[in-house]
CSV table of C-alpha atoms and ligand atoms in Angstrom, one decimal:
chain,number,residue,atom,x,y,z
A,124,MET,CA,10.9,30.2,-27.8
A,125,ALA,CA,8.1,29.8,-25.2
A,126,GLU,CA,6.0,32.7,-25.0
A,127,ASN,CA,6.9,34.5,-21.5
A,128,CYS,CA,10.0,32.9,-22.1
A,129,SER,CA,12.7,33.0,-18.2
A,130,HIS,CA,15.7,32.0,-19.5
A,131,ASP,CA,15.9,29.7,-17.6
A,132,CYS,CA,16.1,25.8,-19.4
A,133,SER,CA,15.6,24.0,-16.3
A,134,SER,CA,12.2,24.7,-15.6
A,135,CYS,CA,11.0,24.0,-19.4
A,136,GLY,CA,10.9,21.3,-21.5
A,137,ALA,CA,10.0,23.8,-24.8
A,138,ASP,CA,12.4,22.4,-27.6
A,139,CYS,CA,13.5,26.5,-29.2
A,140,ALA,CA,17.1,28.0,-30.4
A,141,SER,CA,18.0,28.7,-27.2
A,142,ARG,CA,17.4,25.1,-25.1
A,143,GLY,CA,20.1,23.9,-27.8
A,144,LYS,CA,22.6,26.0,-27.4
A,145,GLN,CA,22.2,25.0,-23.9
A,146,ASN,CA,23.6,22.0,-21.8
A,147,LEU,CA,21.6,21.5,-18.7
A,148,LYS,CA,22.6,17.7,-18.0
A,149,LYS,CA,25.0,17.8,-14.7
A,150,PRO,CA,28.0,15.6,-14.1
A,151,LEU,CA,28.5,12.7,-12.5
A,152,HIS,CA,30.7,13.0,-8.8
A,153,GLU,CA,34.7,12.1,-10.2
A,154,LEU,CA,35.2,8.5,-8.1
A,155,SER,CA,31.4,7.8,-10.1
A,156,ASP,CA,31.8,5.4,-12.7
A,157,VAL,CA,28.0,4.5,-14.8
A,158,LYS,CA,27.9,2.9,-17.6
A,159,LYS,CA,23.9,2.0,-19.3
A,160,VAL,CA,21.7,4.5,-17.1
A,161,ILE,CA,17.4,3.4,-17.5
A,162,ALA,CA,14.6,5.9,-15.9
A,163,VAL,CA,11.1,3.9,-15.2
A,164,VAL,CA,7.9,6.2,-15.6
A,165,SER,CA,4.5,6.0,-15.0
A,166,GLY,CA,2.3,8.7,-15.7
A,167,LYS,CA,0.4,8.7,-12.3
A,168,GLY,CA,0.9,6.9,-8.9
A,169,GLY,CA,0.8,3.7,-7.0
A,170,VAL,CA,0.6,1.8,-11.1
A,171,GLY,CA,3.5,-0.7,-9.4
A,172,LYS,CA,6.7,1.7,-10.9
A,173,SER,CA,8.7,1.5,-7.8
A,174,MET,CA,8.1,-3.1,-8.5
A,175,THR,CA,9.4,-2.6,-12.0
A,176,CYS,CA,12.1,-1.2,-11.2
A,177,ALA,CA,13.1,-3.3,-7.8
A,178,LEU,CA,12.1,-6.4,-10.3
A,179,LEU,CA,14.2,-4.9,-13.0
A,180,ALA,CA,17.5,-4.5,-11.0
A,181,ALA,CA,16.9,-7.8,-9.8
A,182,ALA,CA,17.0,-9.3,-13.7
A,183,ALA,CA,20.2,-6.9,-14.2
A,184,GLN,CA,22.1,-7.3,-10.8
A,185,ASN,CA,21.2,-11.7,-11.2
A,186,LYS,CA,22.6,-11.7,-14.5
A,187,GLY,CA,25.9,-10.5,-13.3
A,188,LYS,CA,25.6,-6.5,-13.8
A,189,VAL,CA,26.5,-4.5,-10.9
A,190,THR,CA,23.7,-2.8,-10.6
A,191,ALA,CA,22.5,0.6,-8.7
A,192,VAL,CA,19.1,2.0,-7.8
A,193,MET,CA,18.6,5.8,-7.6
A,194,ASP,CA,15.4,6.7,-5.9
A,195,ALA,CA,14.2,9.3,-7.1
A,196,ASP,CA,10.9,9.3,-5.6
A,197,ILE,CA,11.4,11.7,-2.8
A,198,THR,CA,8.3,11.9,-1.2
A,199,GLY,CA,6.7,7.8,-1.7
A,200,PRO,CA,10.1,6.1,-1.6
A,201,SER,CA,9.7,2.8,-1.8
A,202,ILE,CA,13.0,0.7,-3.5
A,203,PRO,CA,14.7,-0.1,0.4
A,204,ARG,CA,11.6,-1.7,2.0
A,205,MET,CA,11.2,-3.9,-1.2
A,206,PHE,CA,15.1,-4.4,-0.9
A,207,GLY,CA,15.0,-5.1,2.9
A,208,LEU,CA,17.1,-2.4,3.7
A,209,THR,CA,17.4,-1.0,7.2
A,210,GLU,CA,20.8,0.2,7.5
A,211,HIS,CA,21.4,4.0,6.9
A,212,ALA,CA,24.0,5.5,3.4
A,213,LYS,CA,27.0,6.9,5.3
A,214,GLY,CA,28.6,9.5,3.7
A,215,GLY,CA,32.9,10.6,3.8
A,216,GLU,CA,35.5,12.4,3.5
A,217,ASN,CA,34.9,12.7,-0.7
A,218,GLY,CA,31.1,11.6,-1.1
A,219,ILE,CA,27.9,10.1,0.3
A,220,LEU,CA,28.2,5.7,-0.5
A,221,PRO,CA,25.0,4.2,-1.6
A,222,VAL,CA,24.6,1.4,0.5
A,223,LEU,CA,24.6,-1.8,-0.6
A,224,THR,CA,21.5,-4.4,-1.1
A,225,ASP,CA,22.7,-8.5,-0.2
A,226,GLY,CA,23.2,-8.6,-3.1
A,227,GLY,CA,25.1,-6.0,-3.1
A,228,ILE,CA,22.9,-3.8,-5.5
A,229,GLN,CA,24.0,-0.8,-4.9
A,230,VAL,CA,20.9,1.5,-3.2
A,231,ILE,CA,20.7,5.7,-3.5
A,232,SER,CA,16.8,6.9,-2.0
A,233,MET,CA,15.4,9.2,0.9
A,234,ASN,CA,15.1,7.0,3.5
A,235,VAL,CA,18.2,5.4,4.1
A,236,LEU,CA,18.8,9.0,4.9
A,237,LEU,CA,16.3,10.2,6.5
A,238,GLU,CA,16.7,9.5,11.2
A,239,ASN,CA,13.1,8.2,11.0
A,240,GLU,CA,11.6,7.1,6.6
A,241,ALA,CA,8.5,7.4,8.3
A,242,GLU,CA,9.3,11.0,8.8
A,243,PRO,CA,6.9,12.6,5.9
A,244,VAL,CA,8.9,14.9,3.7
A,245,VAL,CA,6.9,18.2,2.6
A,246,TRP,CA,9.7,20.2,0.7
A,247,ARG,CA,8.6,22.3,-2.4
A,248,GLY,CA,9.2,20.6,-5.3
A,249,SER,CA,13.4,22.9,-6.3
A,250,LEU,CA,14.1,21.3,-3.5
A,251,ILE,CA,13.0,18.0,-4.2
A,252,SER,CA,14.8,17.7,-7.8
A,253,GLY,CA,18.0,19.6,-6.1
A,254,THR,CA,17.9,16.3,-3.4
A,255,VAL,CA,17.2,14.1,-7.3
A,256,LEU,CA,20.2,15.5,-8.5
A,257,GLN,CA,23.0,15.5,-5.6
A,258,PHE,CA,22.1,12.0,-5.6
A,259,TRP,CA,23.6,11.9,-8.9
A,260,THR,CA,26.4,14.8,-8.5
A,261,ASP,CA,27.4,13.9,-5.1
A,262,VAL,CA,27.1,10.0,-3.9
A,263,ILE,CA,29.9,7.5,-5.3
A,264,TRP,CA,28.9,4.9,-7.6
A,265,THR,CA,31.5,1.7,-8.2
A,266,GLY,CA,32.1,0.8,-11.7
A,267,VAL,CA,27.9,0.5,-12.5
A,268,ASP,CA,27.5,-0.9,-14.6
A,269,ILE,CA,23.4,-0.1,-15.6
A,270,MET,CA,21.7,2.2,-13.0
A,271,PHE,CA,17.5,2.4,-13.0
A,272,ILE,CA,15.9,5.0,-10.8
A,273,ASP,CA,12.6,5.2,-10.2
A,274,MET,CA,11.2,8.3,-11.3
A,275,PRO,CA,8.6,10.3,-9.0
A,276,PRO,CA,6.0,9.9,-10.8
A,277,GLY,CA,3.5,12.3,-13.9
A,278,THR,CA,5.0,14.0,-15.7
A,279,GLY,CA,5.7,17.7,-13.5
A,280,ASP,CA,8.7,19.7,-12.6
A,281,VAL,CA,11.6,17.2,-10.8
A,282,PRO,CA,10.9,14.4,-14.3
A,283,LEU,CA,11.2,17.1,-15.9
A,284,THR,CA,14.3,17.9,-14.2
A,285,VAL,CA,15.6,14.6,-14.2
A,286,PHE,CA,14.7,14.4,-18.1
A,287,GLN,CA,16.5,17.6,-18.7
A,288,SER,CA,19.6,16.8,-16.0
A,289,ILE,CA,20.2,12.9,-16.3
A,290,PRO,CA,22.3,11.7,-19.5
A,291,LEU,CA,19.6,9.2,-20.0
A,292,ASP,CA,20.3,6.1,-22.2
A,293,GLY,CA,16.1,5.1,-22.0
A,294,ILE,CA,13.4,4.8,-20.7
A,295,VAL,CA,10.7,2.4,-19.5
A,296,ILE,CA,6.1,3.2,-18.9
A,297,VAL,CA,4.6,1.9,-16.3
A,298,THR,CA,1.0,1.4,-16.9
A,299,SER,CA,-1.8,-0.4,-15.5
A,300,PRO,CA,-5.1,-1.6,-17.5
A,301,GLN,CA,-6.8,1.2,-16.7
A,302,ASP,CA,-4.9,4.5,-16.8
A,303,LEU,CA,-7.6,6.5,-18.7
A,304,VAL,CA,-6.8,4.4,-22.2
A,305,GLY,CA,-3.8,5.0,-22.0
A,306,MET,CA,-4.5,8.6,-21.4
A,307,ILE,CA,-2.0,9.0,-19.1
A,308,VAL,CA,1.2,6.9,-20.8
A,309,GLN,CA,1.0,8.8,-23.7
A,310,LYS,CA,1.6,12.2,-21.9
A,311,ALA,CA,4.7,10.0,-20.6
A,312,VAL,CA,5.4,8.3,-24.1
A,313,ASN,CA,5.4,12.5,-25.4
A,314,MET,CA,7.5,13.7,-22.1
A,315,ALA,CA,10.5,11.1,-23.9
A,316,GLN,CA,9.5,12.4,-27.0
A,317,MET,CA,10.0,16.0,-26.6
A,318,MET,CA,13.7,15.3,-24.1
A,319,ASN,CA,14.7,12.9,-27.1
A,320,VAL,CA,14.9,10.0,-24.4
A,321,PRO,CA,14.6,5.9,-25.7
A,322,ILE,CA,12.1,4.8,-24.7
A,323,LEU,CA,12.8,1.1,-24.6
A,324,GLY,CA,9.9,-0.5,-23.5
A,325,ILE,CA,5.8,-0.6,-21.9
A,326,VAL,CA,5.1,-2.6,-19.3
A,327,GLU,CA,1.4,-3.7,-18.0
A,328,ASN,CA,0.7,-4.0,-13.9
A,329,MET,CA,-1.9,-5.3,-12.5
A,330,SER,CA,-2.3,-7.2,-16.3
A,331,TYR,CA,-4.7,-10.4,-15.7
A,332,ILE,CA,-4.4,-11.7,-12.2
A,333,LYS,CA,-3.9,-16.5,-13.2
A,334,CYS,CA,-6.4,-18.2,-11.8
A,335,PRO,CA,-4.7,-21.3,-9.3
A,336,ASP,CA,-7.7,-23.9,-10.6
A,337,CYS,CA,-8.3,-23.7,-14.3
A,338,GLY,CA,-4.6,-21.1,-15.1
A,339,ARG,CA,-6.1,-19.4,-17.6
A,340,LYS,CA,-5.6,-15.2,-17.5
A,341,LEU,CA,-8.6,-13.2,-16.3
A,342,SER,CA,-8.4,-9.8,-17.4
A,343,VAL,CA,-10.0,-8.0,-13.9
A,344,PHE,CA,-9.5,-4.3,-15.1
A,345,GLY,CA,-10.4,-5.6,-18.1
A,346,GLU,CA,-9.1,-5.7,-21.9
A,347,SER,CA,-5.2,-4.9,-22.1
A,348,GLY,CA,-4.6,-1.9,-24.6
A,349,VAL,CA,-0.4,-2.1,-23.9
A,350,ASP,CA,-0.4,-4.2,-27.8
A,351,ALA,CA,-2.4,-2.0,-29.1
A,352,LEU,CA,-0.2,1.5,-27.3
A,353,ALA,CA,3.1,-0.3,-28.1
A,354,LEU,CA,2.3,-0.7,-31.3
A,355,GLU,CA,1.2,2.7,-32.5
A,356,TYR,CA,4.0,4.7,-31.2
A,357,GLY,CA,6.7,1.6,-32.6
A,358,ILE,CA,8.1,-0.3,-28.6
A,359,PRO,CA,7.8,-3.6,-29.7
A,360,ASN,CA,9.6,-4.3,-26.3
A,361,VAL,CA,6.4,-5.2,-24.1
A,362,ALA,CA,5.7,-6.9,-20.6
A,363,LYS,CA,2.5,-7.8,-18.6
A,364,LEU,CA,2.6,-7.9,-15.4
A,365,PRO,CA,0.5,-9.8,-12.9
A,366,ILE,CA,-1.1,-9.1,-9.8
A,367,ASP,CA,0.8,-12.0,-7.6
A,368,SER,CA,0.3,-12.0,-4.2
A,369,GLU,CA,3.8,-13.6,-4.3
A,370,LEU,CA,4.9,-10.1,-5.5
A,371,THR,CA,3.5,-8.3,-2.5
A,372,LYS,CA,4.7,-10.6,0.0
A,373,ALA,CA,8.2,-10.2,-1.7
A,374,ALA,CA,8.1,-6.7,-1.9
A,375,ASP,CA,6.4,-5.7,2.0
A,376,SER,CA,8.9,-8.5,3.6
A,377,GLY,CA,12.2,-7.0,2.0
A,378,ASN,CA,12.8,-9.8,-0.5
A,379,ILE,CA,12.1,-9.1,-3.9
A,380,GLU,CA,16.1,-10.1,-5.1
A,381,ASN,CA,15.2,-13.8,-3.8
A,382,LEU,CA,11.7,-14.0,-5.8
A,383,GLY,CA,11.9,-17.5,-7.9
A,384,ASN,CA,10.4,-16.4,-10.9
A,385,ASN,CA,11.2,-12.4,-12.2
A,386,TYR,CA,8.6,-12.0,-14.3
A,387,LEU,CA,11.3,-9.4,-16.2
A,388,SER,CA,13.3,-11.9,-16.7
A,389,ASP,CA,13.0,-11.7,-20.6
A,390,PHE,CA,12.3,-8.1,-20.2
A,391,PHE,CA,15.6,-7.3,-19.4
A,392,ASP,CA,17.2,-8.9,-21.8
A,393,LYS,CA,15.0,-7.6,-24.5
A,394,ILE,CA,16.3,-4.1,-23.4
A,395,LEU,CA,20.7,-4.5,-23.0
A,396,LYS,CA,20.5,-6.1,-26.6
A,397,LYS,CA,18.7,-2.5,-27.5
A,398,LEU,CA,20.8,-0.7,-25.4
A,399,LYS,CA,24.7,-2.1,-27.1
B,564,ADP,P1,4.2,3.6,-8.0
B,564,ADP,O1,5.6,2.5,-7.2
B,564,ADP,O2,3.3,3.1,-9.0
B,564,ADP,O3,3.6,4.2,-6.2
B,564,ADP,P2,4.2,0.2,-6.3
B,564,ADP,O4,5.5,0.1,-7.3
B,564,ADP,O5,4.7,0.4,-4.6
B,564,ADP,O6,3.6,1.7,-6.8
B,564,ADP,O7,3.2,-1.1,-6.4
B,564,ADP,C1,1.9,0.2,-5.2
B,564,ADP,C2,2.4,-1.3,-4.3
B,564,ADP,O8,0.9,-2.3,-5.0
B,564,ADP,C3,2.7,-2.2,-3.7
B,564,ADP,O9,2.9,-2.2,-2.3
B,564,ADP,C4,3.4,-3.4,-4.3
B,564,ADP,O10,4.2,-4.1,-3.6
B,564,ADP,C5,2.1,-4.0,-4.4
B,564,ADP,N1,2.4,-4.6,-6.1
B,564,ADP,C6,2.9,-3.7,-7.2
B,564,ADP,N2,2.3,-4.6,-8.1
B,564,ADP,C7,1.7,-5.9,-7.9
B,564,ADP,C8,1.5,-6.9,-8.8
B,564,ADP,N3,1.9,-6.7,-9.6
B,564,ADP,N4,1.1,-8.1,-8.0
B,564,ADP,C9,0.9,-8.0,-6.7
B,564,ADP,N5,1.5,-6.7,-5.9
B,564,ADP,C10,1.9,-5.8,-6.9
């Protein structure tokens, strides 16, 4: 048991005897059906977690999976912009309905609930965690094969609550080459291991830039360390995402679903195999 135990496991990560007796997982809405849930996590913000989440969702939808995205990054939601969503979510008698992208991906995000998307969410952690859990319990997710959760960055209060309360089938870790020699990633790996959630793969974003003249891969942020890291933790599925202005353009114009080249398509196939 943790020192100074408050007997409230929802705000504690210690793996002790009292936790074993509690099931902190929250039920889905009675009209919802979600088969697999993957959380996309990063040790810190700005590394391309939402980009990875959006590309994975687009890859899944493209392969005929009924796909959903839960944007749990409450204070920095970017999923609606990447999919060009301008509509608001509608509430019915039975619950909240997600907004649909052009390709049919079901999305819920703070930005499709706010009147004005520029409004800042200045909330305490407990309120933010409560909202994320409501995205799970109060939204009607219809016949979803695979849901991706765009997690808030870091290993703080909100990610911890999501890990404890939503039955995750696995996580994908997003990192960048300059992540302090993997220290920040190690925190995310340790958190997943503490919570007994399988790590399905690591994406190194902004890994390189391709020279438009000679096609050589240039490591602008230094040599990649992700292979060594993946080896150390026994994670065989690694993807390296280049800095590509087509990605920025597609994300900024709401066209992430319509990219000709989805860099994470093969990576997603390997995830699917692991999930079976
Ligand atoms: P995070 O979710 O980790 O905070 P985002 O996915 O929102 O980060 O990415 C931050 C910004 O960088 C966004 O404007 C996004 O479009 C851009 N971006 C992310 N990855 C790439 C990439 N590989 N190439 C070009 N732009 C990228």
